[in-house]
PDB file of C-alpha atoms in Angstrom:
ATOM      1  CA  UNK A 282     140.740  -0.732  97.391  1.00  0.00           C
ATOM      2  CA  UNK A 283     140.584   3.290  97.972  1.00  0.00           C
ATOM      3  CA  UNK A 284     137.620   4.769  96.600  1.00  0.00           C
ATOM      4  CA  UNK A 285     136.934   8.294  98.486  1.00  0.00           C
ATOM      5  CA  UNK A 286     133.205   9.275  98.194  1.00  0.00           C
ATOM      6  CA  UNK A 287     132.898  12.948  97.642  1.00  0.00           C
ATOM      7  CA  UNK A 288     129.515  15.363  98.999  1.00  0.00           C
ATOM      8  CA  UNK A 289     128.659  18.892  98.996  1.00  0.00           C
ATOM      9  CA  UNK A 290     129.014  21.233  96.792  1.00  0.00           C
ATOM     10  CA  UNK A 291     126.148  22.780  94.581  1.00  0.00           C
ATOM     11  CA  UNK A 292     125.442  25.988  93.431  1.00  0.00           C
ATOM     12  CA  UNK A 293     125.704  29.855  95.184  1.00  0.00           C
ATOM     13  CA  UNK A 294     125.862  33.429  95.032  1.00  0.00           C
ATOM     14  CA  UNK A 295     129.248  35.076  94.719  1.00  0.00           C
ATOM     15  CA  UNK A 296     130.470  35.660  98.470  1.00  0.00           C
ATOM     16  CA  UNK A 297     128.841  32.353  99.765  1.00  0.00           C
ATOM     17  CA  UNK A 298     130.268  29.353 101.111  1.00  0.00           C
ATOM     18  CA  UNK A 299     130.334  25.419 100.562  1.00  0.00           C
ATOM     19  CA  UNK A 300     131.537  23.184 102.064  1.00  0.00           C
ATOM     20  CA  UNK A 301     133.140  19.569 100.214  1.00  0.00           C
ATOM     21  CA  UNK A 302     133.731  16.460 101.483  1.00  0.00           C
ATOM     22  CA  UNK A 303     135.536  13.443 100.855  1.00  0.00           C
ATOM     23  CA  UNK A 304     135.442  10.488 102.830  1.00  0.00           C
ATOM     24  CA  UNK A 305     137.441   6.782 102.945  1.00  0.00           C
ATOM     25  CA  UNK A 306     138.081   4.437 105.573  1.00  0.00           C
ATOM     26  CA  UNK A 307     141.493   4.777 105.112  1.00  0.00           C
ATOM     27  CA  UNK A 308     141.949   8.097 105.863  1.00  0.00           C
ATOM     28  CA  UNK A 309     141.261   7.501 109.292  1.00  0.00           C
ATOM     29  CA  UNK A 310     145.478   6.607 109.608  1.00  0.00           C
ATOM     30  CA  UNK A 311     147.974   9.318 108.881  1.00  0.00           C
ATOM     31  CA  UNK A 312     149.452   7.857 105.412  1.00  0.00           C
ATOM     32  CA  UNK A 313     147.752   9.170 102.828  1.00  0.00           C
ATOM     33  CA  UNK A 314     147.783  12.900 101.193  1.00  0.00           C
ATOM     34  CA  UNK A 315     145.193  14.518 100.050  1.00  0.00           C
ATOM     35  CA  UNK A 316     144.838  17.003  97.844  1.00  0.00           C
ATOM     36  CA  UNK A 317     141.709  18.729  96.258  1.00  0.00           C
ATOM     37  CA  UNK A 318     141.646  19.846  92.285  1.00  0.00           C
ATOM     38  CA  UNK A 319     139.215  21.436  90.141  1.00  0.00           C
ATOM     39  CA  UNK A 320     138.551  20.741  86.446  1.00  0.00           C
ATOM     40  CA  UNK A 321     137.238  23.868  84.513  1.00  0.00           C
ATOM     41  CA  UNK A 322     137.320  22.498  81.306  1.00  0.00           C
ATOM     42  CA  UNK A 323     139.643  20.907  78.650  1.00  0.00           C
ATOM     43  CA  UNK A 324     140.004  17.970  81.567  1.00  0.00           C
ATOM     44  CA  UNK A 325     143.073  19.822  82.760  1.00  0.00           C
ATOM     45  CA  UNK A 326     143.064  19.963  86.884  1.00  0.00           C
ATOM     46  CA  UNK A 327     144.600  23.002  88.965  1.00  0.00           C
ATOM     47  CA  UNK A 328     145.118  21.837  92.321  1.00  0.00           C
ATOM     48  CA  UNK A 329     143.637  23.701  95.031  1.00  0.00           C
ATOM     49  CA  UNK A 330     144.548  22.598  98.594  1.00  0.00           C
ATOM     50  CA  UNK A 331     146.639  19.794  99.837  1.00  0.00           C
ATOM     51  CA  UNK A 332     146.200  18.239 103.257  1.00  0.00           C
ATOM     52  CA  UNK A 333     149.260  16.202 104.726  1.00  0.00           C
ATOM     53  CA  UNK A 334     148.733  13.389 107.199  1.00  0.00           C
ATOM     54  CA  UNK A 335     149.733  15.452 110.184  1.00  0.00           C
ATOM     55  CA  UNK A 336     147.979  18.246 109.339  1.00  0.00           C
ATOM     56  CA  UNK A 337     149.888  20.077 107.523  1.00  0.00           C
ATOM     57  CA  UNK A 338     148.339  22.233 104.610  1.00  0.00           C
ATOM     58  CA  UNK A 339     149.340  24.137 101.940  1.00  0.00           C
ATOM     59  CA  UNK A 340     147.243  25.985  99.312  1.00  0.00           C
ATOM     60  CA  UNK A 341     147.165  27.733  96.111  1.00  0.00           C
ATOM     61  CA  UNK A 342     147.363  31.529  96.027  1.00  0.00           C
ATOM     62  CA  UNK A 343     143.787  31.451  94.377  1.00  0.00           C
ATOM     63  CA  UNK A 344     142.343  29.865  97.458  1.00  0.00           C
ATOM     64  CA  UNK A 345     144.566  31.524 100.110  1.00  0.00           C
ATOM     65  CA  UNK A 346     142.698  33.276 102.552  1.00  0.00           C
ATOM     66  CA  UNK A 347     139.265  31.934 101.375  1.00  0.00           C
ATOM     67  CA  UNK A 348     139.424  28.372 101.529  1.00  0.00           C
ATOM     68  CA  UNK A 349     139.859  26.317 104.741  1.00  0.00           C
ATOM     69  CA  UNK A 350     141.371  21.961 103.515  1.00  0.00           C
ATOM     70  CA  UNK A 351     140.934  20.202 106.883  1.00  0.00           C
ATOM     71  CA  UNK A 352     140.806  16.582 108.138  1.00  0.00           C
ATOM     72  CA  UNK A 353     139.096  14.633 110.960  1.00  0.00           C
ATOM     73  CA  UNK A 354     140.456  11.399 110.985  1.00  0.00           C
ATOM     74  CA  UNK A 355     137.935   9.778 113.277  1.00  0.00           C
ATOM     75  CA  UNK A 356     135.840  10.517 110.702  1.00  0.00           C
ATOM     76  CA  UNK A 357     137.985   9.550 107.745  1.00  0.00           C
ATOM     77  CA  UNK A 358     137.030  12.682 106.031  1.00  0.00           C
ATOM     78  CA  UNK A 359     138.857  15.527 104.713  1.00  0.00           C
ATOM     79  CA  UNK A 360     137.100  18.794 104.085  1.00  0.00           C
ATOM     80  CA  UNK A 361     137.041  21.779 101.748  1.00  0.00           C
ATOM     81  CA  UNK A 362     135.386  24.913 103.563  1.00  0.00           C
ATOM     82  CA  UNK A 363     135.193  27.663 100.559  1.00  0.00           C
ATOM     83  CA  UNK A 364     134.048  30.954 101.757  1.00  0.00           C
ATOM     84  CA  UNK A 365     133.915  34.046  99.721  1.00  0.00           C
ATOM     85  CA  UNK A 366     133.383  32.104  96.653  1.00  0.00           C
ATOM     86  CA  UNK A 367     133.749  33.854  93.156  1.00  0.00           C
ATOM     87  CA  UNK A 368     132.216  33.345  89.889  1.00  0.00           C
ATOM     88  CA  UNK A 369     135.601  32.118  88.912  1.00  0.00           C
ATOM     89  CA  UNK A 370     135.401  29.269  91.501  1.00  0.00           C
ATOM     90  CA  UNK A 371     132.880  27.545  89.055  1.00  0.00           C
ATOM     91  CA  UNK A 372     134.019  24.056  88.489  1.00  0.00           C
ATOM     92  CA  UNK A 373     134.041  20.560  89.118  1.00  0.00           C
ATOM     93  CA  UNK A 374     136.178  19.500  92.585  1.00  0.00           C
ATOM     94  CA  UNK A 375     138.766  16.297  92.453  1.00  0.00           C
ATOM     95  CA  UNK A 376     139.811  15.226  96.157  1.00  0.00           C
ATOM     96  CA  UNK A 377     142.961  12.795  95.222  1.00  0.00           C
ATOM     97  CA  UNK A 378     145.461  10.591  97.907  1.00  0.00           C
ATOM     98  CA  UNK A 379     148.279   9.343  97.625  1.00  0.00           C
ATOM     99  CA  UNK A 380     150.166   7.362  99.985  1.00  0.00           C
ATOM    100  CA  UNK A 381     153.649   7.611  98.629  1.00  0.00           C
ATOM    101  CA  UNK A 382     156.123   8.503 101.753  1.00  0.00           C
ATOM    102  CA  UNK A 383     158.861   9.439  99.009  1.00  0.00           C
ATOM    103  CA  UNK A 384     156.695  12.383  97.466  1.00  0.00           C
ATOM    104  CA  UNK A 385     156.197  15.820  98.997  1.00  0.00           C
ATOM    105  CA  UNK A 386     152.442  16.411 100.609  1.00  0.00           C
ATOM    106  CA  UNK A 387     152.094  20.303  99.621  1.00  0.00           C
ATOM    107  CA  UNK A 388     150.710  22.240  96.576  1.00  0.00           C
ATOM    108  CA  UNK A 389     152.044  21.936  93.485  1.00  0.00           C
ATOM    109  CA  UNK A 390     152.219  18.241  92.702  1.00  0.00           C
ATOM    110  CA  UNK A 391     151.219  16.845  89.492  1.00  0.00           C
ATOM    111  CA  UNK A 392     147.815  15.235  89.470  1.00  0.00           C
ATOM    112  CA  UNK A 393     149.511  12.194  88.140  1.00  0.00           C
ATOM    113  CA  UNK A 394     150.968  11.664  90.959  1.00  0.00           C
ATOM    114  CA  UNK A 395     147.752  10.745  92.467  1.00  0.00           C
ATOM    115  CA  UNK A 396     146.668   7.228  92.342  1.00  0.00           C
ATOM    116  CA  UNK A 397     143.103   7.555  94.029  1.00  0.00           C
ATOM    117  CA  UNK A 398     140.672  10.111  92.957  1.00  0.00           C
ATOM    118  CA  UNK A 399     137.233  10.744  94.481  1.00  0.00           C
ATOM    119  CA  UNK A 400     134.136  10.860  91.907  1.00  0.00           C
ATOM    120  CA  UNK A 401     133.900  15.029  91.165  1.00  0.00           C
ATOM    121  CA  UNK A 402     131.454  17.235  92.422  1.00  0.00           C
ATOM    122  CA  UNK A 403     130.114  20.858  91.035  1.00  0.00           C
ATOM    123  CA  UNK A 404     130.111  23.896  92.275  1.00  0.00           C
ATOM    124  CA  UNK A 405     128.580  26.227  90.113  1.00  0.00           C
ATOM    125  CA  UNK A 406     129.205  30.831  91.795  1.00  0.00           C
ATOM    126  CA  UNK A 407     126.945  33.165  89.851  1.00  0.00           C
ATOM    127  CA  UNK A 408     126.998  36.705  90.045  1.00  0.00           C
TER     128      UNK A 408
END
């Protein structure tokens, strides 16, 4: 059974950093995709970053340029570096896999399409 653990997160100033994590064994191989959401409220999700097995990343233009989605697979972790965080960066953080070869790995896919979802974690930017 995939369950990612998520860390990190927490509260900052506006132009700070944090960095998320989300860890499983299996991302140690190549298969799954991983994407990272955030849930302001209303329990709908905007994805944020998505990670492909080989690397591959692709963002959303509200995190282009500021936030870093990385993987070290001898670690079986996948990170979110956020740097220049804003106020409107406030919200709780979803990593989600998926291991469906059939389905793109890039920004933009539904969160249903996401089996496997990691636990949330906040990250509260004040002013």
């Amino acid at each position: 059974r995939v369950e990612p653990v998520q860390s990190g997160g927490g509260s900052v100033q506006s132009g700070g950093s944090l960095r998320l994590s989300c860890s499983e064994t299996a991302f140690s191989s190549s298969d799954y995709c991983v994407a990272w959401f955030r849930e302001v409220g209303g329990g709908l999700r905007e994805g944020v970053a998505v990670i492909g097995g080989d690397g591959t990343t692709t963002y959303a233009m509200s995190a282009k340029g500021r936030f870093t989605v990385s993987r070290d697979n001898t670690k079986s972790t996948v990170y979110l570096q956020m740097d220049s965080l804003k106020p409107e960066d406030t919200a709780v953080y979803y990593c989600a896999a998926d291991s469906n070869p059939l389905l793109p790995c890039r920004y933009g896919r539904d969160p249903r399409d996401f089996g496997v979802w990691g636990q949330g974690t906040e990250v509260t930017v004040s002013s």
